[in-house]
């Protein structure tokens, strides 16, 4: 049996109190690639107590911003040295092509460096108020932060949460997805190596309903940050009401990619493919709804189908692979269920729709790049997040209908507009009820810019200065410059 990989709690690598373990599966072939300890409520409580003590009594809150930044820079350097190892680990664990995992590793390095720089920058304000007072605002760490991340970006989603929280001076209890914990385990090895104080960084493994729920509900946790599905986000929000802890939720999406007839045709086709099939469509901001102006609809769909059928699907480590497997058998079956549902609802399959079983792919969880046409706005495949390589195409007549259709879901995470008319692009993008938008491109994101959505796509923002501020409390300080009796009451 493989060595059991452990959790990191209070500066020690430990196994779950229950002794339970979980096998980690390579979704490209079904092989067991690791065995990890399977934590639960008891282990989460232990990690929370360690983080609480480290924040309330330890050296971390007194550490200067310069010293915190220096630790983050050391983490970035170590991560950069091992970038190839981290990329390979994410590919084995998640299934994504190695070229995508390599981008994630590089972005993670840049994220640590960005927040290391931000830690020492000015944070606060001063005000000119009526004499003899001086008023100011300072930002202080929230305290103990519970952080729960999904399986689609095992390394990068971890870093998006950990880097700003630590830069701001918080202690953390971090729980990755139970099915993709391998790169987070390696990241915590780096935290230990560079010398974070005991109890500052805690890694809890295990499923959401046990370990995750304990983190969300604990009164010793001051903030919970979650990325994942909207239904789970609701449960976390409810659990957080016990002590009214701060929350930030990055949830689902059903993002529109709007293409007008005056767009550069081949560019729009290229990005439409990238928008939905990057990451096998397992991306919260994926362009999963393609809105086409009527006059180009048939030609555009024909070209999309032609190119989608040429996408090289295979194991992420295989040379030339452009799209990998879905993350698990359970998730593959969910996606295939939506494809069946779409056909039952009356949509037409333009291509794809099946599990891929040829050329040695039968042991993995591969689904063909899929496109639905002849859809209606009320169809579940149009309204619900499928989270796989399934594109639904909608048709519009004019700018107003495009905007109406684009906003016609409960989600508001992302959206894009393709057009050669700059004024029209601005008009439409400003009408989209979405937090992340693009004009004549799709998917590029930056550590410097905020990430998050409108409506049921979440609360709060990650990345940029906005993401840093999510991990701070604002304190008003008023100083009397003339210390003498006020004389408000007669003697």
CSV table of C-alpha atoms in Angstrom, one decimal:
chain,number,residue,atom,x,y,z
A,1,UNK,CA,0.0,0.0,0.0
A,2,UNK,CA,1.2,3.5,-0.8
A,3,UNK,CA,2.3,5.8,2.0
A,4,UNK,CA,-0.6,7.7,3.4
A,5,UNK,CA,-0.3,11.4,2.8
A,6,UNK,CA,-1.2,13.5,5.9
A,7,UNK,CA,-2.8,16.7,6.9
A,8,UNK,CA,-0.8,19.6,8.3
A,9,UNK,CA,-2.2,20.9,11.6
A,10,UNK,CA,-0.5,23.1,14.2
A,11,UNK,CA,2.9,22.6,12.6
A,12,UNK,CA,2.7,18.8,12.4
A,13,UNK,CA,1.8,16.3,9.7
A,14,UNK,CA,-0.9,14.1,11.2
A,15,UNK,CA,-3.4,11.4,10.1
A,16,UNK,CA,-7.1,11.7,10.6
A,17,UNK,CA,-8.4,10.9,14.1
A,18,UNK,CA,-10.7,8.3,12.5
A,19,UNK,CA,-7.9,6.5,10.7
A,20,UNK,CA,-9.9,6.6,7.5
A,21,UNK,CA,-8.2,7.0,4.1
A,22,UNK,CA,-9.1,7.9,0.6
A,23,UNK,CA,-7.7,6.7,-2.7
A,24,UNK,CA,-6.9,9.5,-5.2
A,25,UNK,CA,-7.7,8.5,-8.8
A,26,UNK,CA,-6.1,9.6,-12.1
A,27,UNK,CA,-9.2,10.4,-14.2
A,28,UNK,CA,-7.3,9.6,-17.4
A,29,UNK,CA,-7.1,5.9,-16.6
A,30,UNK,CA,-8.8,5.2,-13.3
A,31,UNK,CA,-5.4,4.3,-11.6
A,32,UNK,CA,-4.9,5.0,-7.9
A,33,UNK,CA,-2.1,7.6,-7.8
A,34,UNK,CA,-2.1,8.3,-4.0
A,35,UNK,CA,-3.7,7.5,-0.7
A,36,UNK,CA,-4.5,10.3,1.7
A,37,UNK,CA,-5.8,10.5,5.2
A,38,UNK,CA,-9.5,11.3,5.3
A,39,UNK,CA,-10.3,14.0,7.9
A,40,UNK,CA,-13.6,14.9,9.5
A,41,UNK,CA,-15.2,17.2,12.1
A,42,UNK,CA,-12.7,16.2,14.8
A,43,UNK,CA,-9.7,17.1,12.7
A,44,UNK,CA,-11.2,20.4,11.5
A,45,UNK,CA,-11.9,21.4,15.1
A,46,UNK,CA,-8.2,20.6,16.0
A,47,UNK,CA,-7.0,22.8,13.1
A,48,UNK,CA,-9.4,25.6,14.0
A,49,UNK,CA,-8.2,25.6,17.6
A,50,UNK,CA,-4.6,25.7,16.4
A,51,UNK,CA,-5.3,28.7,14.1
A,52,UNK,CA,-7.2,30.5,16.8
A,53,UNK,CA,-4.4,30.1,19.3
A,54,UNK,CA,-1.8,31.2,16.7
A,55,UNK,CA,-3.8,34.4,16.0
A,56,UNK,CA,-4.8,35.2,19.5
A,57,UNK,CA,-1.6,34.3,21.3
A,58,UNK,CA,1.2,33.6,18.8
A,59,UNK,CA,3.9,35.7,17.1
A,60,UNK,CA,2.1,36.0,13.8
A,61,UNK,CA,-0.2,39.0,14.5
A,62,UNK,CA,2.9,40.9,15.7
A,63,UNK,CA,5.0,40.1,12.7
A,64,UNK,CA,5.7,43.1,10.5
A,65,UNK,CA,4.2,43.3,7.0
A,66,UNK,CA,7.8,43.2,5.7
A,67,UNK,CA,8.4,39.8,7.3
A,68,UNK,CA,5.1,38.4,6.1
A,69,UNK,CA,5.9,39.5,2.6
A,70,UNK,CA,9.4,38.0,2.8
A,71,UNK,CA,7.8,34.6,3.7
A,72,UNK,CA,5.4,34.8,0.8
A,73,UNK,CA,8.3,35.6,-1.6
A,74,UNK,CA,10.2,32.6,-0.3
A,75,UNK,CA,7.1,30.5,-1.0
A,76,UNK,CA,6.9,31.9,-4.5
A,77,UNK,CA,10.6,31.0,-5.1
A,78,UNK,CA,10.2,27.5,-3.9
A,79,UNK,CA,7.0,27.0,-5.9
A,80,UNK,CA,8.8,28.3,-9.0
A,81,UNK,CA,11.6,25.8,-8.5
A,82,UNK,CA,9.1,23.0,-8.4
A,83,UNK,CA,6.7,24.4,-11.0
A,84,UNK,CA,7.1,21.4,-13.3
A,85,UNK,CA,6.3,19.0,-10.4
A,86,UNK,CA,3.2,20.9,-9.4
A,87,UNK,CA,2.0,21.1,-13.0
A,88,UNK,CA,2.4,17.3,-13.4
A,89,UNK,CA,0.7,16.7,-10.1
A,90,UNK,CA,-2.4,18.8,-11.1
A,91,UNK,CA,-2.5,16.9,-14.4
A,92,UNK,CA,-2.4,13.5,-12.8
A,93,UNK,CA,-4.9,14.5,-10.1
A,94,UNK,CA,-7.4,16.7,-12.1
A,95,UNK,CA,-6.9,15.5,-15.7
A,96,UNK,CA,-6.3,18.8,-17.4
A,97,UNK,CA,-3.7,19.0,-20.2
A,98,UNK,CA,-0.2,19.6,-18.9
A,99,UNK,CA,0.1,22.9,-20.8
A,100,UNK,CA,-2.9,24.2,-18.8
A,101,UNK,CA,-1.5,23.0,-15.5
A,102,UNK,CA,1.8,24.7,-16.4
A,103,UNK,CA,0.0,28.0,-16.8
A,104,UNK,CA,-1.7,27.5,-13.4
A,105,UNK,CA,1.6,26.9,-11.7
A,106,UNK,CA,3.2,30.1,-13.2
A,107,UNK,CA,0.1,32.1,-12.2
A,108,UNK,CA,0.3,30.7,-8.7
A,109,UNK,CA,3.9,31.9,-8.4
A,110,UNK,CA,2.9,35.4,-9.7
A,111,UNK,CA,0.0,35.5,-7.2
A,112,UNK,CA,2.2,35.0,-4.2
A,113,UNK,CA,4.6,37.7,-5.4
A,114,UNK,CA,1.7,40.1,-6.1
A,115,UNK,CA,0.4,39.8,-2.5
A,116,UNK,CA,3.9,39.9,-1.0
A,117,UNK,CA,4.2,43.3,-2.7
A,118,UNK,CA,0.7,44.4,-1.6
A,119,UNK,CA,1.4,43.5,2.1
A,120,UNK,CA,3.7,46.4,2.5
A,121,UNK,CA,1.8,49.0,0.6
A,122,UNK,CA,-0.3,51.8,2.2
A,123,UNK,CA,-3.6,50.5,3.7
A,124,UNK,CA,-5.8,53.1,5.4
A,125,UNK,CA,-6.9,56.7,5.3
A,126,UNK,CA,-6.6,59.9,7.3
A,127,UNK,CA,-9.2,62.6,7.5
A,128,UNK,CA,-9.2,66.3,8.1
A,129,UNK,CA,-12.0,66.8,10.7
A,130,UNK,CA,-13.0,69.5,13.1
A,131,UNK,CA,-10.2,70.5,15.5
A,132,UNK,CA,-8.9,69.3,17.9
A,133,UNK,CA,-9.4,65.8,16.4
A,134,UNK,CA,-7.4,63.6,14.1
A,135,UNK,CA,-9.3,60.8,12.5
A,136,UNK,CA,-7.9,57.8,10.7
A,137,UNK,CA,-8.9,54.3,9.4
A,138,UNK,CA,-6.6,51.3,9.5
A,139,UNK,CA,-7.0,47.8,8.1
A,140,UNK,CA,-6.4,44.8,10.4
A,141,UNK,CA,-6.6,41.1,9.7
A,142,UNK,CA,-10.0,39.4,10.2
A,143,UNK,CA,-8.5,36.6,12.3
A,144,UNK,CA,-9.1,32.9,11.6
A,145,UNK,CA,-10.0,32.2,8.0
A,146,UNK,CA,-11.6,29.0,6.8
A,147,UNK,CA,-11.0,28.4,3.1
A,148,UNK,CA,-12.6,25.7,1.0
A,149,UNK,CA,-11.6,25.2,-2.7
A,150,UNK,CA,-12.9,23.1,-5.6
A,151,UNK,CA,-11.2,20.4,-7.8
A,152,UNK,CA,-11.0,22.2,-11.1
A,153,UNK,CA,-7.9,24.3,-10.2
A,154,UNK,CA,-6.3,22.4,-7.3
A,155,UNK,CA,-3.2,24.6,-7.0
A,156,UNK,CA,-4.4,27.9,-8.3
A,157,UNK,CA,-7.6,28.2,-6.3
A,158,UNK,CA,-5.6,27.4,-3.2
A,159,UNK,CA,-3.2,30.2,-3.9
A,160,UNK,CA,-5.9,32.7,-4.7
A,161,UNK,CA,-7.2,32.3,-1.2
A,162,UNK,CA,-4.1,31.6,0.8
A,163,UNK,CA,-1.9,34.4,-0.5
A,164,UNK,CA,-4.1,37.4,0.3
A,165,UNK,CA,-5.2,35.9,3.7
A,166,UNK,CA,-1.6,35.4,4.8
A,167,UNK,CA,-0.4,38.7,3.4
A,168,UNK,CA,-3.0,40.5,5.5
A,169,UNK,CA,-1.9,38.7,8.7
A,170,UNK,CA,-4.6,36.1,9.2
A,171,UNK,CA,-4.3,32.5,10.2
A,172,UNK,CA,-5.9,29.9,8.0
A,173,UNK,CA,-7.7,26.5,8.0
A,174,UNK,CA,-7.6,25.4,4.4
A,175,UNK,CA,-9.6,22.5,3.0
A,176,UNK,CA,-9.1,21.5,-0.6
A,177,UNK,CA,-11.5,19.3,-2.6
A,178,UNK,CA,-11.3,15.7,-1.2
A,179,UNK,CA,-10.7,14.4,-4.8
A,180,UNK,CA,-7.8,16.7,-5.7
A,181,UNK,CA,-5.7,17.3,-2.6
A,182,UNK,CA,-2.2,16.5,-3.9
A,183,UNK,CA,-0.8,19.9,-5.0
A,184,UNK,CA,-2.2,21.6,-1.9
A,185,UNK,CA,-0.3,19.0,0.2
A,186,UNK,CA,2.9,19.9,-1.6
A,187,UNK,CA,2.2,23.6,-1.1
A,188,UNK,CA,1.9,23.1,2.6
A,189,UNK,CA,5.3,21.3,2.5
A,190,UNK,CA,6.7,24.6,1.2
A,191,UNK,CA,4.9,26.5,4.0
A,192,UNK,CA,6.6,24.3,6.5
A,193,UNK,CA,10.0,24.6,4.7
A,194,UNK,CA,10.1,28.4,4.6
A,195,UNK,CA,9.2,28.7,8.3
A,196,UNK,CA,5.6,29.9,8.9
A,197,UNK,CA,5.0,30.0,12.6
A,198,UNK,CA,3.2,27.0,14.2
A,199,UNK,CA,-0.6,27.1,13.7
A,200,UNK,CA,-0.7,29.8,11.1
A,201,UNK,CA,-1.2,27.5,8.1
A,202,UNK,CA,-3.4,24.4,8.7
A,203,UNK,CA,-4.4,21.9,6.0
A,204,UNK,CA,-7.5,19.7,6.6
A,205,UNK,CA,-8.4,16.9,4.2
A,206,UNK,CA,-11.8,15.4,3.9
A,207,UNK,CA,-15.3,15.9,2.4
A,208,UNK,CA,-17.3,19.0,2.6
A,209,UNK,CA,-20.3,17.7,4.6
A,210,UNK,CA,-18.0,16.8,7.5
A,211,UNK,CA,-14.7,18.7,7.5
A,212,UNK,CA,-16.0,21.6,5.4
A,213,UNK,CA,-19.2,22.1,7.4
A,214,UNK,CA,-17.3,22.2,10.6
A,215,UNK,CA,-15.2,25.0,9.3
A,216,UNK,CA,-18.2,26.9,8.0
A,217,UNK,CA,-20.1,26.6,11.2
A,218,UNK,CA,-17.4,27.0,13.8
A,219,UNK,CA,-17.8,30.1,16.1
A,220,UNK,CA,-14.0,30.2,16.4
A,221,UNK,CA,-13.7,31.0,12.7
A,222,UNK,CA,-14.0,34.7,11.8
A,223,UNK,CA,-14.4,34.3,8.0
A,224,UNK,CA,-15.1,31.6,5.5
A,225,UNK,CA,-14.2,31.7,1.8
A,226,UNK,CA,-15.6,29.2,-0.6
A,227,UNK,CA,-15.3,28.5,-4.3
A,228,UNK,CA,-17.6,25.9,-5.8
A,229,UNK,CA,-21.2,25.1,-6.6
A,230,UNK,CA,-24.1,27.5,-5.8
A,231,UNK,CA,-26.0,24.9,-3.7
A,232,UNK,CA,-23.0,24.2,-1.5
A,233,UNK,CA,-22.5,28.0,-1.3
A,234,UNK,CA,-26.0,28.4,0.2
A,235,UNK,CA,-25.3,25.7,2.8
A,236,UNK,CA,-22.0,27.4,3.8
A,237,UNK,CA,-23.8,30.8,4.0
A,238,UNK,CA,-26.4,29.3,6.3
A,239,UNK,CA,-23.8,27.6,8.5
A,240,UNK,CA,-21.9,30.9,8.8
A,241,UNK,CA,-24.9,32.7,10.3
A,242,UNK,CA,-24.2,31.1,13.7
A,243,UNK,CA,-21.6,33.7,14.6
A,244,UNK,CA,-22.3,36.0,11.6
A,245,UNK,CA,-18.8,35.4,10.3
A,246,UNK,CA,-17.6,37.2,7.2
A,247,UNK,CA,-18.1,35.3,4.0
A,248,UNK,CA,-16.9,35.4,0.4
A,249,UNK,CA,-18.4,33.0,-2.1
A,250,UNK,CA,-17.3,32.4,-5.7
A,251,UNK,CA,-20.1,30.2,-7.1
A,252,UNK,CA,-21.5,28.9,-10.4
A,253,UNK,CA,-22.0,30.4,-13.8
A,254,UNK,CA,-23.7,30.0,-17.1
A,255,UNK,CA,-21.9,32.7,-18.9
A,256,UNK,CA,-22.9,34.1,-22.2
A,257,UNK,CA,-20.5,34.6,-25.1
A,258,UNK,CA,-22.2,37.0,-27.5
A,259,UNK,CA,-21.1,37.1,-31.2
A,260,UNK,CA,-22.4,39.8,-33.5
A,261,UNK,CA,-22.3,39.4,-37.3
A,262,UNK,CA,-19.7,42.2,-37.6
A,263,UNK,CA,-17.2,40.3,-35.4
A,264,UNK,CA,-14.0,38.9,-36.9
A,265,UNK,CA,-15.4,35.5,-37.8
A,266,UNK,CA,-12.4,33.1,-37.3
A,267,UNK,CA,-11.3,35.0,-34.1
A,268,UNK,CA,-14.8,34.6,-32.7
A,269,UNK,CA,-14.9,30.9,-33.5
A,270,UNK,CA,-11.5,30.3,-32.0
A,271,UNK,CA,-12.4,32.0,-28.8
A,272,UNK,CA,-15.8,30.3,-28.6
A,273,UNK,CA,-14.0,27.0,-28.6
A,274,UNK,CA,-11.5,28.2,-26.0
A,275,UNK,CA,-14.3,29.6,-23.9
A,276,UNK,CA,-16.1,26.2,-23.4
A,277,UNK,CA,-13.5,23.5,-24.0
A,278,UNK,CA,-10.5,24.9,-22.0
A,279,UNK,CA,-10.4,22.8,-18.8
A,280,UNK,CA,-12.9,20.4,-20.3
A,281,UNK,CA,-15.5,23.0,-19.6
A,282,UNK,CA,-15.0,22.5,-15.9
A,283,UNK,CA,-14.4,26.2,-15.4
A,284,UNK,CA,-16.9,28.4,-13.4
A,285,UNK,CA,-16.5,31.2,-15.9
A,286,UNK,CA,-16.7,29.0,-19.0
A,287,UNK,CA,-18.5,30.5,-22.0
A,288,UNK,CA,-21.1,27.8,-21.9
A,289,UNK,CA,-23.8,29.7,-23.7
A,290,UNK,CA,-23.0,30.9,-27.2
A,291,UNK,CA,-25.3,33.7,-28.4
A,292,UNK,CA,-25.1,34.1,-32.2
A,293,UNK,CA,-26.7,36.8,-34.4
A,294,UNK,CA,-29.2,35.2,-36.7
A,295,UNK,CA,-27.4,36.1,-40.0
A,296,UNK,CA,-24.2,34.1,-39.0
A,297,UNK,CA,-25.8,31.4,-36.9
A,298,UNK,CA,-25.7,28.5,-39.4
A,299,UNK,CA,-22.2,29.3,-40.8
A,300,UNK,CA,-20.8,29.8,-37.3
A,301,UNK,CA,-22.2,26.5,-36.0
A,302,UNK,CA,-20.9,24.6,-39.0
A,303,UNK,CA,-17.4,26.0,-38.4
A,304,UNK,CA,-17.6,25.3,-34.7
A,305,UNK,CA,-18.7,21.7,-35.3
A,306,UNK,CA,-15.9,21.2,-37.8
A,307,UNK,CA,-13.3,22.4,-35.4
A,308,UNK,CA,-14.7,20.8,-32.2
A,309,UNK,CA,-14.5,17.4,-33.9
A,310,UNK,CA,-10.8,17.9,-34.5
A,311,UNK,CA,-9.9,18.7,-30.8
A,312,UNK,CA,-7.4,16.1,-29.6
A,313,UNK,CA,-8.8,14.5,-26.5
A,314,UNK,CA,-6.6,12.3,-24.4
A,315,UNK,CA,-4.6,12.0,-21.2
A,316,UNK,CA,-3.3,15.3,-20.0
A,317,UNK,CA,0.3,14.0,-19.9
A,318,UNK,CA,0.2,12.8,-23.5
A,319,UNK,CA,2.0,14.9,-26.1
A,320,UNK,CA,-0.4,17.0,-28.2
A,321,UNK,CA,-3.5,16.6,-25.9
A,322,UNK,CA,-5.8,19.6,-26.2
A,323,UNK,CA,-8.6,18.4,-23.9
A,324,UNK,CA,-8.4,15.9,-21.0
A,325,UNK,CA,-10.9,13.8,-19.1
A,326,UNK,CA,-13.5,15.0,-16.7
A,327,UNK,CA,-12.4,14.9,-13.1
A,328,UNK,CA,-14.2,11.8,-11.9
A,329,UNK,CA,-16.6,9.0,-12.9
A,330,UNK,CA,-19.3,10.6,-10.8
A,331,UNK,CA,-18.9,14.0,-12.5
A,332,UNK,CA,-18.7,12.4,-16.0
A,333,UNK,CA,-22.1,10.6,-15.3
A,334,UNK,CA,-23.6,14.0,-14.2
A,335,UNK,CA,-22.5,15.6,-17.5
A,336,UNK,CA,-23.7,12.7,-19.6
A,337,UNK,CA,-27.0,13.0,-17.8
A,338,UNK,CA,-27.4,16.6,-18.8
A,339,UNK,CA,-26.6,15.7,-22.4
A,340,UNK,CA,-29.4,13.1,-22.3
A,341,UNK,CA,-31.7,15.6,-20.7
A,342,UNK,CA,-30.9,18.2,-23.5
A,343,UNK,CA,-32.1,15.7,-26.1
A,344,UNK,CA,-35.2,14.9,-24.1
A,345,UNK,CA,-35.9,18.6,-23.9
A,346,UNK,CA,-35.9,18.9,-27.7
A,347,UNK,CA,-32.5,20.4,-28.3
A,348,UNK,CA,-30.5,19.1,-31.3
A,349,UNK,CA,-27.0,17.6,-30.9
A,350,UNK,CA,-24.8,19.2,-33.5
A,351,UNK,CA,-21.8,17.1,-32.5
A,352,UNK,CA,-20.5,15.1,-29.6
A,353,UNK,CA,-22.7,13.9,-26.8
A,354,UNK,CA,-21.0,10.6,-25.9
A,355,UNK,CA,-18.4,9.1,-23.6
A,356,UNK,CA,-15.2,8.4,-25.5
A,357,UNK,CA,-14.2,4.7,-25.4
A,358,UNK,CA,-11.9,4.3,-28.3
A,359,UNK,CA,-8.0,4.4,-28.6
A,360,UNK,CA,-7.5,3.4,-25.0
A,361,UNK,CA,-9.7,6.1,-23.4
A,362,UNK,CA,-12.3,3.6,-22.1
A,363,UNK,CA,-10.6,3.4,-18.6
A,364,UNK,CA,-10.8,7.2,-18.2
A,365,UNK,CA,-13.6,9.7,-17.9
A,366,UNK,CA,-13.6,11.3,-21.4
A,367,UNK,CA,-16.6,13.1,-23.0
A,368,UNK,CA,-16.7,14.3,-26.5
A,369,UNK,CA,-16.8,18.1,-27.2
A,370,UNK,CA,-20.5,18.6,-27.4
A,371,UNK,CA,-22.7,21.3,-29.1
A,372,UNK,CA,-26.4,21.8,-28.7
A,373,UNK,CA,-28.5,23.9,-31.1
A,374,UNK,CA,-32.3,24.5,-31.4
A,375,UNK,CA,-32.4,25.4,-27.8
A,376,UNK,CA,-35.0,27.4,-25.8
A,377,UNK,CA,-34.3,29.8,-22.9
A,378,UNK,CA,-36.4,27.7,-20.6
A,379,UNK,CA,-34.4,24.5,-21.1
A,380,UNK,CA,-32.5,23.2,-18.1
A,381,UNK,CA,-29.3,22.8,-20.3
A,382,UNK,CA,-29.6,26.5,-21.0
A,383,UNK,CA,-30.3,27.6,-17.4
A,384,UNK,CA,-28.2,25.2,-15.3
A,385,UNK,CA,-24.5,24.8,-14.9
A,386,UNK,CA,-23.3,21.6,-16.6
A,387,UNK,CA,-19.6,22.1,-15.8
A,388,UNK,CA,-18.4,20.0,-18.7
A,389,UNK,CA,-17.5,20.3,-22.5
A,390,UNK,CA,-21.1,21.0,-23.4
A,391,UNK,CA,-22.0,24.2,-25.4
A,392,UNK,CA,-25.6,25.4,-25.9
A,393,UNK,CA,-26.2,27.8,-28.8
A,394,UNK,CA,-28.8,30.5,-28.7
A,395,UNK,CA,-29.9,32.8,-31.6
A,396,UNK,CA,-30.7,36.5,-31.4
A,397,UNK,CA,-32.0,39.2,-33.8
A,398,UNK,CA,-30.6,42.4,-32.4
A,399,UNK,CA,-28.6,44.1,-29.6
A,400,UNK,CA,-31.6,44.3,-27.3
A,401,UNK,CA,-32.5,40.6,-27.6
A,402,UNK,CA,-28.8,39.6,-27.1
A,403,UNK,CA,-28.7,41.5,-23.8
A,404,UNK,CA,-32.0,40.1,-22.6
A,405,UNK,CA,-31.0,36.5,-23.4
A,406,UNK,CA,-27.5,37.0,-21.9
A,407,UNK,CA,-29.0,38.1,-18.6
A,408,UNK,CA,-31.7,35.5,-18.5
A,409,UNK,CA,-30.2,33.2,-15.9
A,410,UNK,CA,-29.8,33.2,-12.1
A,411,UNK,CA,-26.0,33.5,-12.6
A,412,UNK,CA,-23.9,36.5,-13.3
A,413,UNK,CA,-20.2,35.5,-13.2
A,414,UNK,CA,-18.8,36.2,-16.6
A,415,UNK,CA,-19.6,37.2,-20.2
A,416,UNK,CA,-18.1,38.3,-23.5
A,417,UNK,CA,-18.9,40.3,-26.6
A,418,UNK,CA,-17.4,39.9,-30.0
A,419,UNK,CA,-18.0,42.7,-32.5
A,420,UNK,CA,-16.1,45.1,-34.7
A,421,UNK,CA,-18.1,48.0,-33.4
A,422,UNK,CA,-16.4,49.5,-30.4
A,423,UNK,CA,-19.3,51.6,-29.3
A,424,UNK,CA,-21.7,48.6,-29.5
A,425,UNK,CA,-19.2,46.5,-27.5
A,426,UNK,CA,-19.2,49.0,-24.7
A,427,UNK,CA,-23.0,49.3,-24.7
A,428,UNK,CA,-23.5,45.6,-24.5
A,429,UNK,CA,-20.8,44.8,-22.0
A,430,UNK,CA,-22.1,47.5,-19.6
A,431,UNK,CA,-25.6,46.0,-19.7
A,432,UNK,CA,-24.3,42.5,-18.8
A,433,UNK,CA,-25.1,41.6,-15.2
A,434,UNK,CA,-21.8,39.9,-14.7
A,435,UNK,CA,-18.6,40.6,-12.7
A,436,UNK,CA,-16.0,39.4,-15.2
A,437,UNK,CA,-16.3,40.5,-18.8
A,438,UNK,CA,-14.3,40.5,-22.0
A,439,UNK,CA,-14.5,42.3,-25.4
A,440,UNK,CA,-13.1,40.3,-28.4
A,441,UNK,CA,-11.4,37.7,-26.1
A,442,UNK,CA,-12.4,35.2,-23.5
A,443,UNK,CA,-10.8,33.8,-20.3
A,444,UNK,CA,-7.7,36.0,-19.7
A,445,UNK,CA,-7.6,36.9,-16.0
A,446,UNK,CA,-5.0,38.7,-13.9
A,447,UNK,CA,-3.9,38.7,-10.2
A,448,UNK,CA,-4.3,42.4,-10.2
A,449,UNK,CA,-8.0,42.5,-11.1
A,450,UNK,CA,-11.0,41.4,-9.0
A,451,UNK,CA,-12.7,38.1,-9.6
A,452,UNK,CA,-16.3,37.4,-8.7
A,453,UNK,CA,-19.9,37.6,-9.9
A,454,UNK,CA,-23.3,39.2,-9.7
A,455,UNK,CA,-26.6,37.5,-8.6
A,456,UNK,CA,-26.2,33.8,-7.6
A,457,UNK,CA,-22.6,33.6,-8.8
A,458,UNK,CA,-21.4,34.8,-5.4
A,459,UNK,CA,-20.6,37.4,-2.8
A,460,UNK,CA,-17.4,39.4,-2.5
A,461,UNK,CA,-14.3,39.3,-4.8
A,462,UNK,CA,-11.0,37.5,-5.0
A,463,UNK,CA,-7.7,38.8,-6.4
A,464,UNK,CA,-6.4,42.4,-6.7
A,465,UNK,CA,-6.7,44.9,-3.9
A,466,UNK,CA,-10.3,43.8,-3.5
A,467,UNK,CA,-9.3,40.3,-2.7
A,468,UNK,CA,-6.8,41.6,-0.1
A,469,UNK,CA,-9.5,43.8,1.5
A,470,UNK,CA,-11.8,40.8,1.9
A,471,UNK,CA,-9.3,39.5,4.5
A,472,UNK,CA,-9.3,42.7,6.5
A,473,UNK,CA,-11.4,44.5,9.0
A,474,UNK,CA,-11.7,48.3,8.9
A,475,UNK,CA,-11.1,50.1,12.2
A,476,UNK,CA,-11.8,53.8,12.8
A,477,UNK,CA,-9.4,55.6,15.2
A,478,UNK,CA,-10.2,59.1,16.5
A,479,UNK,CA,-7.4,60.9,18.4
A,480,UNK,CA,-8.0,64.0,20.6
A,481,UNK,CA,-5.1,66.4,20.1
A,482,UNK,CA,-6.2,68.7,23.0
A,483,UNK,CA,-6.4,66.5,26.2
A,484,UNK,CA,-8.5,68.6,28.5
A,485,UNK,CA,-12.0,68.4,30.1
A,486,UNK,CA,-14.9,68.7,27.6
A,487,UNK,CA,-17.1,70.7,29.9
A,488,UNK,CA,-20.3,69.2,28.6
A,489,UNK,CA,-22.0,69.0,32.0
A,490,UNK,CA,-22.0,71.7,34.7
A,491,UNK,CA,-19.9,71.1,37.8
